[in-house]
CSV table of C-alpha atoms in Angstrom, one decimal:
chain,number,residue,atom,x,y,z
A,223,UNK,CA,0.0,0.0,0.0
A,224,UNK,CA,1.2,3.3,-0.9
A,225,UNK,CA,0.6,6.0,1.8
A,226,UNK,CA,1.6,9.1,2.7
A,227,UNK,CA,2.5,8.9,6.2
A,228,UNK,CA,4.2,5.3,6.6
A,229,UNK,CA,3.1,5.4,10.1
A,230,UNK,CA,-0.4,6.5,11.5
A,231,UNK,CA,1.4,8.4,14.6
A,232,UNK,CA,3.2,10.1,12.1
A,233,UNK,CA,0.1,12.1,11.1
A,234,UNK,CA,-1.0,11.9,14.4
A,235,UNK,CA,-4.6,10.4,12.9
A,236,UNK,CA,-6.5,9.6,15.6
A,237,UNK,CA,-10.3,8.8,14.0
A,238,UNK,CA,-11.2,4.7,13.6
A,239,UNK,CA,-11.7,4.0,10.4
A,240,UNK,CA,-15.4,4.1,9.4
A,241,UNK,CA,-17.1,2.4,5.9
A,242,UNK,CA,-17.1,5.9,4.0
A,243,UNK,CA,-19.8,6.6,1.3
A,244,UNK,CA,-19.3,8.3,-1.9
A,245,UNK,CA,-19.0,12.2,-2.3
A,246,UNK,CA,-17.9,12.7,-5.9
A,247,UNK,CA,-16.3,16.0,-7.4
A,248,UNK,CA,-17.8,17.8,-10.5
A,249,UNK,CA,-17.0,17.0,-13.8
A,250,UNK,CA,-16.5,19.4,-16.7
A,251,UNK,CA,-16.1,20.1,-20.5
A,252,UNK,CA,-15.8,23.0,-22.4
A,253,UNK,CA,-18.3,25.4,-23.6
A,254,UNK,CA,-21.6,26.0,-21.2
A,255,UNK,CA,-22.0,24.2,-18.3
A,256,UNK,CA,-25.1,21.5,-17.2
A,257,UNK,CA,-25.5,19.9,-14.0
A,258,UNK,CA,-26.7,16.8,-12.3
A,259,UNK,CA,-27.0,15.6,-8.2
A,260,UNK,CA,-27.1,11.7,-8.4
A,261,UNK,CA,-28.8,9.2,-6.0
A,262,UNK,CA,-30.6,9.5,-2.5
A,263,UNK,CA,-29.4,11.9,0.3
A,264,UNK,CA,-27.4,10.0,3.4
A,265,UNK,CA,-29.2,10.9,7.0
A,266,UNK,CA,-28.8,13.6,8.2
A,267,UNK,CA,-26.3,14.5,11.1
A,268,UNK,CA,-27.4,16.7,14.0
A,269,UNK,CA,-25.1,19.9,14.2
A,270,UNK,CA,-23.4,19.6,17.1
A,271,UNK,CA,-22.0,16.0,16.2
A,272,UNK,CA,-20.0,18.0,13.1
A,273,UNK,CA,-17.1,18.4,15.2
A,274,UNK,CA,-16.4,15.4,16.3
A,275,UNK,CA,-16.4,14.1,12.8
A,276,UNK,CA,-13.4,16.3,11.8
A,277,UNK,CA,-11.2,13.9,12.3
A,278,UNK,CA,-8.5,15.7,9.9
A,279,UNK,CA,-8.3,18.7,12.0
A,280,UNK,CA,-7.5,16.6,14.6
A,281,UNK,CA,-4.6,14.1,12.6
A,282,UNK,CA,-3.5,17.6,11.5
A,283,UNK,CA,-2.5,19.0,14.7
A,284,UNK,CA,-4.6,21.9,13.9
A,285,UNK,CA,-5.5,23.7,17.5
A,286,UNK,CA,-1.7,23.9,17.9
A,287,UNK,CA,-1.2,25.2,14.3
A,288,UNK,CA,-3.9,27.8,14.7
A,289,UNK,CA,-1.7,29.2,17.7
A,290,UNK,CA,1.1,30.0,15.0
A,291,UNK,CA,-1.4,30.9,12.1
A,292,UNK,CA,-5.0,30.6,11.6
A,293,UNK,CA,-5.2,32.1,7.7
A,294,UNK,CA,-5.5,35.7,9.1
A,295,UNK,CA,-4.9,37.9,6.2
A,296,UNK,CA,-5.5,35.2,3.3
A,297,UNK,CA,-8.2,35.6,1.0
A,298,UNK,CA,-9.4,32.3,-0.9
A,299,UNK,CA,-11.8,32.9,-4.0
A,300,UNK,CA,-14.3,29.3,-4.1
A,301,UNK,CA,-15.4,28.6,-7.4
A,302,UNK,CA,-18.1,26.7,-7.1
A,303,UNK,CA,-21.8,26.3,-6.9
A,304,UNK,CA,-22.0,29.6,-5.2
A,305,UNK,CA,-21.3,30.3,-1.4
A,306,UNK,CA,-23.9,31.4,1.7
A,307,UNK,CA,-23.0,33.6,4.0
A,308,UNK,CA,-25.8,33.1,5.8
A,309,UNK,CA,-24.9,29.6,7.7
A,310,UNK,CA,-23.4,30.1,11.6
A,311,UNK,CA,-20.1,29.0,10.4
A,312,UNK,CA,-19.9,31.5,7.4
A,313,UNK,CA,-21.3,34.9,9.0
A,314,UNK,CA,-18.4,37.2,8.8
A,315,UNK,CA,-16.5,35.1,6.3
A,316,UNK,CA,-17.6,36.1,3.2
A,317,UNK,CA,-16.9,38.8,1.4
A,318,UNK,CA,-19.1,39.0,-1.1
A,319,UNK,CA,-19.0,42.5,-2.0
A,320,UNK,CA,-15.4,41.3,-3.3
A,321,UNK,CA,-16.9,39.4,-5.8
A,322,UNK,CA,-16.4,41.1,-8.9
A,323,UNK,CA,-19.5,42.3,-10.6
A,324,UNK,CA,-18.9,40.8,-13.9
A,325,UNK,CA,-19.3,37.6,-12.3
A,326,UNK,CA,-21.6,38.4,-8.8
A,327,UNK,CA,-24.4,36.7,-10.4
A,328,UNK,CA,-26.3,34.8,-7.6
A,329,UNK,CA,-22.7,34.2,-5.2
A,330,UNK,CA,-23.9,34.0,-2.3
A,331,UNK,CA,-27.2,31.6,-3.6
A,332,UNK,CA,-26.1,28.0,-3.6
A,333,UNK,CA,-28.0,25.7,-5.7
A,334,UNK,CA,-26.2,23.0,-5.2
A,335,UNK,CA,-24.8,22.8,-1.2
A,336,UNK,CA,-21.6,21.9,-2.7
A,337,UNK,CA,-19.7,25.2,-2.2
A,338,UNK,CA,-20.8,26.2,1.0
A,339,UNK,CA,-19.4,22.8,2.0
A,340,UNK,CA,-15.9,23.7,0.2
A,341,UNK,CA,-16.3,27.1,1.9
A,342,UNK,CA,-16.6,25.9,5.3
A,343,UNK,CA,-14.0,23.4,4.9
A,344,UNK,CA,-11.4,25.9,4.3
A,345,UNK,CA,-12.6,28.7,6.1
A,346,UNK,CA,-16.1,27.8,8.6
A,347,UNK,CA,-14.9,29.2,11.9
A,348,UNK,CA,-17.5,26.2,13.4
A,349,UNK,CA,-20.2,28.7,14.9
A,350,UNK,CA,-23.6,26.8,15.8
A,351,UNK,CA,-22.1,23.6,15.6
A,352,UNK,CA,-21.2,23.5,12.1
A,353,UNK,CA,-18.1,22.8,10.2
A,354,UNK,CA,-15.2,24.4,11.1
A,355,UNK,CA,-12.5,25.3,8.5
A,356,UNK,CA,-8.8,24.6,8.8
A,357,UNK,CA,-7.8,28.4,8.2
A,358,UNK,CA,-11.0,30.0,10.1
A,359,UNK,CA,-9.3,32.9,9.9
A,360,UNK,CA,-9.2,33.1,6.1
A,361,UNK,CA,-12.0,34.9,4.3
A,362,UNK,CA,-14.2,33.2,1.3
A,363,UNK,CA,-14.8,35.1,-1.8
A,364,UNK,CA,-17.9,33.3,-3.5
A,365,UNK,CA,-18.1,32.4,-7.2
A,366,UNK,CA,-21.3,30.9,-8.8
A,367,UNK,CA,-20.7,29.1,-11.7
A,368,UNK,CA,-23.0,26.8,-14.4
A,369,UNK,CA,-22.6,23.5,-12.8
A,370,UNK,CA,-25.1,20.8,-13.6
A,371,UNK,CA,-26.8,20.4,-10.2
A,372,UNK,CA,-28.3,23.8,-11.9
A,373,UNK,CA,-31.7,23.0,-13.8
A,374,UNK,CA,-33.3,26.2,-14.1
A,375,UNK,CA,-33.1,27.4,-17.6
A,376,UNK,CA,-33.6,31.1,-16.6
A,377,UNK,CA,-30.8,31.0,-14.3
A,378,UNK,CA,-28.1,29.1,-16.2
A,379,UNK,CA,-28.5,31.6,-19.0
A,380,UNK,CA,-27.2,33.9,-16.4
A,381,UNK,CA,-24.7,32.6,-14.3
A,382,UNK,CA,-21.3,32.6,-15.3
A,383,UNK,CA,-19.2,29.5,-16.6
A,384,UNK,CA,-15.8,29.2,-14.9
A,385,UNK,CA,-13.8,30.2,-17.4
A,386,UNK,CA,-15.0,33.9,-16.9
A,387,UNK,CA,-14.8,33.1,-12.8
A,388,UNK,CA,-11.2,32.1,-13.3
A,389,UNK,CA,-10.2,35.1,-14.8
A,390,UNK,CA,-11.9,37.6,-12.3
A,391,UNK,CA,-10.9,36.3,-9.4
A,392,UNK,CA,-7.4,36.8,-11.3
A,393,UNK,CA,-7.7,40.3,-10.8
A,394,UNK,CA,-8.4,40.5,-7.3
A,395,UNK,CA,-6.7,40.4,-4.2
A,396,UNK,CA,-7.6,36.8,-3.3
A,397,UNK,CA,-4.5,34.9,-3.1
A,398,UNK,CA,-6.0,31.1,-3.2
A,399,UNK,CA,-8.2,29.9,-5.9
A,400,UNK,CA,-10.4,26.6,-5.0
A,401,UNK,CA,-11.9,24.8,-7.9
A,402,UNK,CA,-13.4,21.7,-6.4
A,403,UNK,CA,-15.1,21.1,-9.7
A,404,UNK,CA,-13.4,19.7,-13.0
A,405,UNK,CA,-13.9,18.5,-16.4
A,406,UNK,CA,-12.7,15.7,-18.2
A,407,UNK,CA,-11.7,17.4,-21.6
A,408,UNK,CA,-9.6,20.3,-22.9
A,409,UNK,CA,-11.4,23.6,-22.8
A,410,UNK,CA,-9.2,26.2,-24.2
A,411,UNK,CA,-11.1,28.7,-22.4
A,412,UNK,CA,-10.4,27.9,-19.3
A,413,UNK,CA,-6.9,26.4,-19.8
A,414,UNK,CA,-6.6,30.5,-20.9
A,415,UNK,CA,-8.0,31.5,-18.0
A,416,UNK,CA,-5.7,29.5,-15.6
A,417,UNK,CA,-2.8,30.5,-17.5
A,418,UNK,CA,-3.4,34.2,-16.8
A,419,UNK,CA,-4.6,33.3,-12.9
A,420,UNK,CA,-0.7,31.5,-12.7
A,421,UNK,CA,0.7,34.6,-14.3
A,422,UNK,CA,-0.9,36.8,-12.0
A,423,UNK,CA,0.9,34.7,-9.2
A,424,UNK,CA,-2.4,32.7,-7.8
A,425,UNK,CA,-2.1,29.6,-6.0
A,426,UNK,CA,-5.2,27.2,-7.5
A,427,UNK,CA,-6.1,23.8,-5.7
A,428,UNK,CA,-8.2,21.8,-7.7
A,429,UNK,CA,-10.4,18.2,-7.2
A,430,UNK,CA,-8.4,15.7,-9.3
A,431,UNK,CA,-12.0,13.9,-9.8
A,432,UNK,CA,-13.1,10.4,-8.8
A,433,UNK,CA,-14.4,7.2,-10.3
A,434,UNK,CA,-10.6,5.7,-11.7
A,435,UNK,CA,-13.1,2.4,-11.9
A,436,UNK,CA,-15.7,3.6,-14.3
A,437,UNK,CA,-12.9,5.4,-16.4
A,438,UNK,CA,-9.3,4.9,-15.4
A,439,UNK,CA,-8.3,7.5,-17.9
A,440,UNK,CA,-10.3,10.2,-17.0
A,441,UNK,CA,-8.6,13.1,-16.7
A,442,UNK,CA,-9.1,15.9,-14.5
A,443,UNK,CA,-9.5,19.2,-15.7
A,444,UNK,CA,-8.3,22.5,-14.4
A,445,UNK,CA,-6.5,20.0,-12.2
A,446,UNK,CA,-4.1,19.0,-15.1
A,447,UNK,CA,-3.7,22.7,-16.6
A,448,UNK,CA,0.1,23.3,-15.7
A,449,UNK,CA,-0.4,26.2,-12.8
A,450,UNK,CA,-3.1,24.4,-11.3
A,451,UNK,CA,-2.0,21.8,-7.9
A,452,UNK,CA,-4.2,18.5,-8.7
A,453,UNK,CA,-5.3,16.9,-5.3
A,454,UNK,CA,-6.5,13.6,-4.6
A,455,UNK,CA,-7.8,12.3,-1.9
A,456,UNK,CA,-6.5,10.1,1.1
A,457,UNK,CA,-7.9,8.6,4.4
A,458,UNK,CA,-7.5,8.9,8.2
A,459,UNK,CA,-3.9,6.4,7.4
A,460,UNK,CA,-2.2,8.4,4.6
A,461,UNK,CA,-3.9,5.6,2.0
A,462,UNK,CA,-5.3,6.8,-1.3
A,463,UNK,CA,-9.1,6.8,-1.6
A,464,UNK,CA,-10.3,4.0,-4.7
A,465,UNK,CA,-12.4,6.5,-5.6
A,466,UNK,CA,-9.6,9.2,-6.4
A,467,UNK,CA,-8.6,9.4,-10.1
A,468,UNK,CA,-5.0,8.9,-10.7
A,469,UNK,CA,-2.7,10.1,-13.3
A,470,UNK,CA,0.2,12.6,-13.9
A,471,UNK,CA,-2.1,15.6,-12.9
A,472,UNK,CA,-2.0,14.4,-9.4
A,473,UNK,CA,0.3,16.8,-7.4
A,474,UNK,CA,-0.4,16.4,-4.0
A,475,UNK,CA,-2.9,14.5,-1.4
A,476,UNK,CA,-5.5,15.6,1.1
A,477,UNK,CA,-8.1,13.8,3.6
A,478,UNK,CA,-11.1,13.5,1.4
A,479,UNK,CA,-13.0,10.8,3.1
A,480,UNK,CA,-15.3,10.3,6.2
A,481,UNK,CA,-16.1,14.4,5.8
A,482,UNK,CA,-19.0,16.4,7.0
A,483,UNK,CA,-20.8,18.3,4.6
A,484,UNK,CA,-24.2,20.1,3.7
A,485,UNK,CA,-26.6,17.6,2.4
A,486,UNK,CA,-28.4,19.7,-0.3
A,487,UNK,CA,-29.4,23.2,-1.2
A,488,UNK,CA,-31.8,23.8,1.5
A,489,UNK,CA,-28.6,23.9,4.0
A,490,UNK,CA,-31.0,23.0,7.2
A,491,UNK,CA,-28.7,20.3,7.8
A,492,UNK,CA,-24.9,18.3,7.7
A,493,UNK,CA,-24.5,14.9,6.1
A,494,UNK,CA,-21.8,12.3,7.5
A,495,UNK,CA,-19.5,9.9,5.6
A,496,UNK,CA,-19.0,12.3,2.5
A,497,UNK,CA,-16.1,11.7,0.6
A,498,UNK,CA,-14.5,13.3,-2.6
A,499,UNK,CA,-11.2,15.0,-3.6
A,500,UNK,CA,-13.6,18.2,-3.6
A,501,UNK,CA,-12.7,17.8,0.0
A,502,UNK,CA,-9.1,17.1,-0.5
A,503,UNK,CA,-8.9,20.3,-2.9
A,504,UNK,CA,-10.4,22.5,0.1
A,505,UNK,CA,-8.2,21.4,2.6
A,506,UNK,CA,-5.3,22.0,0.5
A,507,UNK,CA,-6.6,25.1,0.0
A,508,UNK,CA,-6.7,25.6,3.5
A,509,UNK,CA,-3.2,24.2,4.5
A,510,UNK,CA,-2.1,27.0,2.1
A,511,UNK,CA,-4.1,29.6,3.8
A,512,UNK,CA,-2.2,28.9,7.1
A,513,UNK,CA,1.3,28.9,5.5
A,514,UNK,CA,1.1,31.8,3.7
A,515,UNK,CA,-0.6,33.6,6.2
A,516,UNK,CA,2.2,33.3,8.7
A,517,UNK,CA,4.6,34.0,5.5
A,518,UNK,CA,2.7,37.0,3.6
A,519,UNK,CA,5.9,38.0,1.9
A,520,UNK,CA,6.2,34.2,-0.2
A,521,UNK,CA,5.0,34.1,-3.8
A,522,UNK,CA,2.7,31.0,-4.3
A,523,UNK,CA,5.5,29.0,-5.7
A,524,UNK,CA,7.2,29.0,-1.9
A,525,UNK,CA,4.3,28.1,-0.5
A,526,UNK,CA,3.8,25.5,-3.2
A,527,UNK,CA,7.3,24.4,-2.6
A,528,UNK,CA,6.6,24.0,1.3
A,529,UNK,CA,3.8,22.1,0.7
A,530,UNK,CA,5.1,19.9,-1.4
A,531,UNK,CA,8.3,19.8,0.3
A,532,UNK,CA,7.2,19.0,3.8
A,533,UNK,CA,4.5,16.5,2.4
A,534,UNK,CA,4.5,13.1,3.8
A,535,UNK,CA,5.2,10.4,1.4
A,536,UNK,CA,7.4,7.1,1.8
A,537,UNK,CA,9.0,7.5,-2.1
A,538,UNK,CA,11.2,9.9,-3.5
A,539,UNK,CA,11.0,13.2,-3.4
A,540,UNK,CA,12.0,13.6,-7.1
A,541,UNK,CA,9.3,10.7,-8.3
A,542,UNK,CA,6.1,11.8,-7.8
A,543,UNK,CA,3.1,9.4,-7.1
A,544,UNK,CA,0.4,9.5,-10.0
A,545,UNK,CA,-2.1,8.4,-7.1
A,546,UNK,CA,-0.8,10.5,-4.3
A,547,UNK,CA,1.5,12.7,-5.9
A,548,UNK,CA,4.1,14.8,-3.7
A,549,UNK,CA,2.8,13.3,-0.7
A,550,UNK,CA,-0.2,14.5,1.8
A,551,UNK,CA,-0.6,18.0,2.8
A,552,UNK,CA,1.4,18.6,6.8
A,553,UNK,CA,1.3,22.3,7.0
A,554,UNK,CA,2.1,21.6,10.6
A,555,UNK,CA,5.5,20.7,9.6
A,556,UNK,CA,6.2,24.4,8.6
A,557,UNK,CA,4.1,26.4,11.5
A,558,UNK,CA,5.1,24.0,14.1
A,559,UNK,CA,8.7,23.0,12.9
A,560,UNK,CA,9.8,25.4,10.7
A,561,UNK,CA,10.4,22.6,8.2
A,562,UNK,CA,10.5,23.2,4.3
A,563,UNK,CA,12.4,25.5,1.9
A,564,UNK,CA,10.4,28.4,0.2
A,565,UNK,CA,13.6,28.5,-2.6
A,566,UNK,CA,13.0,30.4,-5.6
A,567,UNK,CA,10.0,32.9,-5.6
A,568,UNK,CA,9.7,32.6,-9.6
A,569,UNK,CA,10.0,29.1,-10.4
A,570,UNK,CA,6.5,26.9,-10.1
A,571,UNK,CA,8.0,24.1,-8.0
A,572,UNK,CA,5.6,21.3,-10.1
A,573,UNK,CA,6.4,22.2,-13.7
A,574,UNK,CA,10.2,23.6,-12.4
A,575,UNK,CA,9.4,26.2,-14.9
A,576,UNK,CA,10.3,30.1,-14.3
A,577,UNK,CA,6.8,31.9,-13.9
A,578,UNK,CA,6.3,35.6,-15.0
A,579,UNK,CA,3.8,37.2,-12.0
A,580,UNK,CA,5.4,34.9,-9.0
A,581,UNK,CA,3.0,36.5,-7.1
A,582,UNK,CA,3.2,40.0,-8.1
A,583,UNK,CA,0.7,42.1,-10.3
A,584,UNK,CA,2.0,41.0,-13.6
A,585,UNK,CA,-0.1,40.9,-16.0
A,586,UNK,CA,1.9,38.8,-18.3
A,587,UNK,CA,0.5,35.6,-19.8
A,588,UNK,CA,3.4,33.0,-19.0
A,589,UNK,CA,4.7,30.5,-21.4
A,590,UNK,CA,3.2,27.2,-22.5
A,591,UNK,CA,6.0,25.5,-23.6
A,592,UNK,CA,5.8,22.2,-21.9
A,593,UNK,CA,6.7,20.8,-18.3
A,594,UNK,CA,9.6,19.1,-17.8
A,595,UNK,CA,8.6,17.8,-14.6
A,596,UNK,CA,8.6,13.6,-13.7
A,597,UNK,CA,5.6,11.6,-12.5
A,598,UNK,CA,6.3,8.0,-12.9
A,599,UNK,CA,4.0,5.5,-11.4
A,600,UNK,CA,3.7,4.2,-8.5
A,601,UNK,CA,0.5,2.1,-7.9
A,602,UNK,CA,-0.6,1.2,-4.5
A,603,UNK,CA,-0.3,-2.9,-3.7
A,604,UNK,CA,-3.4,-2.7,-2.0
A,605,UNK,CA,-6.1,0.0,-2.3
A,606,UNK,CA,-8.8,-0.6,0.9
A,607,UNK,CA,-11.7,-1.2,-0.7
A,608,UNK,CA,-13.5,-0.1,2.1
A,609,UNK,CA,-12.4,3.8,1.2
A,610,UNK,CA,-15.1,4.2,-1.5
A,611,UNK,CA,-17.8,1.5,-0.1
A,612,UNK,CA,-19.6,-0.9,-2.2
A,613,UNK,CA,-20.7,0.5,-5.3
A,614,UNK,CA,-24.3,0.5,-3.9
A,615,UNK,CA,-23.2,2.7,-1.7
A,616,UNK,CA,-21.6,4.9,-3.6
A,617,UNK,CA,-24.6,5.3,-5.9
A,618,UNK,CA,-26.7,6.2,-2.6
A,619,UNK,CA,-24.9,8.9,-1.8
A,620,UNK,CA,-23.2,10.6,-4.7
A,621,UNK,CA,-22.8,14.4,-5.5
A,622,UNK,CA,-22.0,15.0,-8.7
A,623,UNK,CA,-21.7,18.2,-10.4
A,624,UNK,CA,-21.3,17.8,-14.4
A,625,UNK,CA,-20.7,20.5,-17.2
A,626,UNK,CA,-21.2,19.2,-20.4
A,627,UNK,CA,-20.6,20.9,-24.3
A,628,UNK,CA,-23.1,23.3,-25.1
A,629,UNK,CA,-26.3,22.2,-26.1
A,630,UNK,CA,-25.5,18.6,-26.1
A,631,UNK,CA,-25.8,18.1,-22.2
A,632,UNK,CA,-24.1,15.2,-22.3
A,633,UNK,CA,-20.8,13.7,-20.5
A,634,UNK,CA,-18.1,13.7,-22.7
A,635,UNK,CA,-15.0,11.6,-22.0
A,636,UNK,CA,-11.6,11.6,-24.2
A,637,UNK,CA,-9.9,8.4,-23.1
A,638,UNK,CA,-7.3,7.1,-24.1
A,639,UNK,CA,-6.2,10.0,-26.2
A,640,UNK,CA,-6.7,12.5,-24.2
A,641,UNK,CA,-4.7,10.8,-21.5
A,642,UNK,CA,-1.7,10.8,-24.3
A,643,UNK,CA,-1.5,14.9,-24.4
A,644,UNK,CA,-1.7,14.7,-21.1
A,645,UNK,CA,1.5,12.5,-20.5
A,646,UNK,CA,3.1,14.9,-23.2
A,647,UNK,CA,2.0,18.3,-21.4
A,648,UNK,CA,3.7,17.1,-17.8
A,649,UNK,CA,6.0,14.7,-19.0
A,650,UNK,CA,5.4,11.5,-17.2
């Protein structure tokens, strides 16, 4: 088994494992954007039994971290199904005003539950019971996007796809881009749009998707856009999730299973037993939040580079996993022990490529030659088949968010050829 802690004490995981359910990411392609939620809602979870579900902040060391760094100063713009700031956990965390106007459509009306969820993960400060995030002193600038959990045809005519999000939030002040939605083919767009969010010296986390059994060579899109930080999704041991995609677009590794979240739209109550790397892309998010936070003078390549640097992983540092990639997220290993080197503030620490904004205001669009970076291989022995559930399970309790190609409304999967420019963009 692959993991990214060799030890359980390592990560200081406390939590016993539980049969986890499935919580899938979005799924995208190009042009406008259509959404589905599939299968029957788990039971609910009464409020004041969220907490003790967090079982990451706990393997994370995350009251002592919040004495170093809580995300104070760190702005993180969720792209998502849209954001309230209405729930306990969110009051005071939202700036939606921030949003820009281009794009304010409906931000702070979520259709879908999904991104108040991603919200709170990364920044809920746990008010009234409810989630709390692992940088609660971060702020949330909401995004709605066309996702497919959106049927109204009034409404998707005027919400904006993420393409146009992407490129707002570029122009903001936010410093951390969450995109715990994804697509499985090229969209030139967007890839665009990232391009000019890396130039302008954003750090992007984004869901590397799920389902590897249904399609092993789906890949995930923004997550495989050079300039975006692919995360998959690991349990309460370190071990890769079945349901996390794999591929050289994986980057890095975050819990993603056994997670709290909003059941639906209505937000009147949590879920239990969620899992996702829409999860594992917020707390990424949020172990970014914290770093740069105590660090506000780093570009996002250093705190890239101490992320993946201090990441726990039992292979070489130079041969990336394609299930787990650079290892799982320990910001605690930079707050608490001063571990990992920031190094150069202009080279992207994944592609190893010099980057034109490095975090400043530069409005240059950076090169797309290709990376040069190495991601060989390295399949677990023994993926837990309890970290996804039966597939009945899984197809009880699934959440996910589609954009499909214009009118057609439908799926649309490349394969095998679309995995081949993706081994030629990064390289593995």
């Amino acid at each position: 088994m692959e993991s990214g802690i060799g030890r359980r004490t390592e990560w200081r995981a406390r939590a016993p494992r539980r049969t986890a359910k499935r919580w899938a990411v979005a799924a995208v392609v190009s042009g406008a954007v259509v959404g589905s939620v599939v299968g029957l809602a788990p039971a609910a979870v009464a409020d004041e039994s969220v907490r003790s579900q967090e079982w990451y902040l706990d393997a994370m060391d995350a009251e002592a971290m919040w004495k170093v760094s809580d995300g104070d100063g760190v702005k993180v713009a969720v792209i998502d199904s849209g954001v309230s700031d209405g729930t306990p956990s969110l009051k005071g965390q939202v700036l939606a005003d921030e949003t820009p106007k281009s794009v304010a459509y409906h931000a702070t009306e979520d259709y879908d539950g999904h991104g108040t969820t991603i919200a709170e993960l990364i920044a809920g400060t746990g008010a009234g019971g409810g989630i709390k995030g692992l940088a609660p002193g971060a702020k949330v600038v909401p995004y709605r996007v066309l996702l497919t959990s959106l049927k109204d045809q009034g409404e998707r005519k005027k919400t904006p796809e993420m393409a146009k999000a992407v490129r707002a939030a570029a122009d903001t002040d936010a410093k951390i881009i969450n995109l715990s939605v994804g697509q499985d083919v090229l969209d030139p767009e967007l890839e665009s749009a990232v391009k000019y969010a890396h130039a302008k010296g954003k750090l992007m986390f984004a869901a590397v998707g799920n389902n590897p059994d249904k399609n092993p060579d789906l890949i995930g899109y923004p997550a495989a856009y050079d300039g975006v930080v692919g995360v998959a999704a690991s349990d309460d041991e370190g071990k890769v999730g079945k349901f996390s995609q794999h591929g050289a677009f994986v980057d890095l590794a975050a819990p993603g299973l056994d997670i709290p979240r909003w059941c639906d739209a209505t937000l009147t109550s949590y879920c239990g037993k969620g899992e996702g790397t829409s999860a594992s892309a917020a707390i990424a998010s949020g172990s970014a939040a914290l770093i740069w936070s105590k660090h506000p003078d780093w570009t996002a390549n250093q705190v890239l580079r101490v992320l993946t640097d201090t990441a726990a992983r039992s292979w070489p540092a130079d041969k990336p996993s394609t299930y787990l990639g650079h290892g799982l997220v320990r910001p605690a290993r930079n707050l608490l022990h001063n571990e990992g080197r920031p190094g150069a503030a202009e080279v992207d620490p994944i592609t190893n490529e010099k980057t034109t904004g490095a975090g400043s205001s530069s409005e240059t669009t950076p090169s797309t030659s290709a990376s040069g970076s190495s991601q060989p291989s390295q399949k677990p022995s023994d993926v837990p088949a309890e970290a996804a559930g039966s597939d009945a399970e899984s197809s009880s309790d699934s959440n996910t968010l589609w954009i499909a190609l214009g009118a057609v409304a439908a799926v649309i999967v490349i394969g095998g050829g679309g995995f081949a420019v993706l081994r030629a963009r990064r390289g593995q």
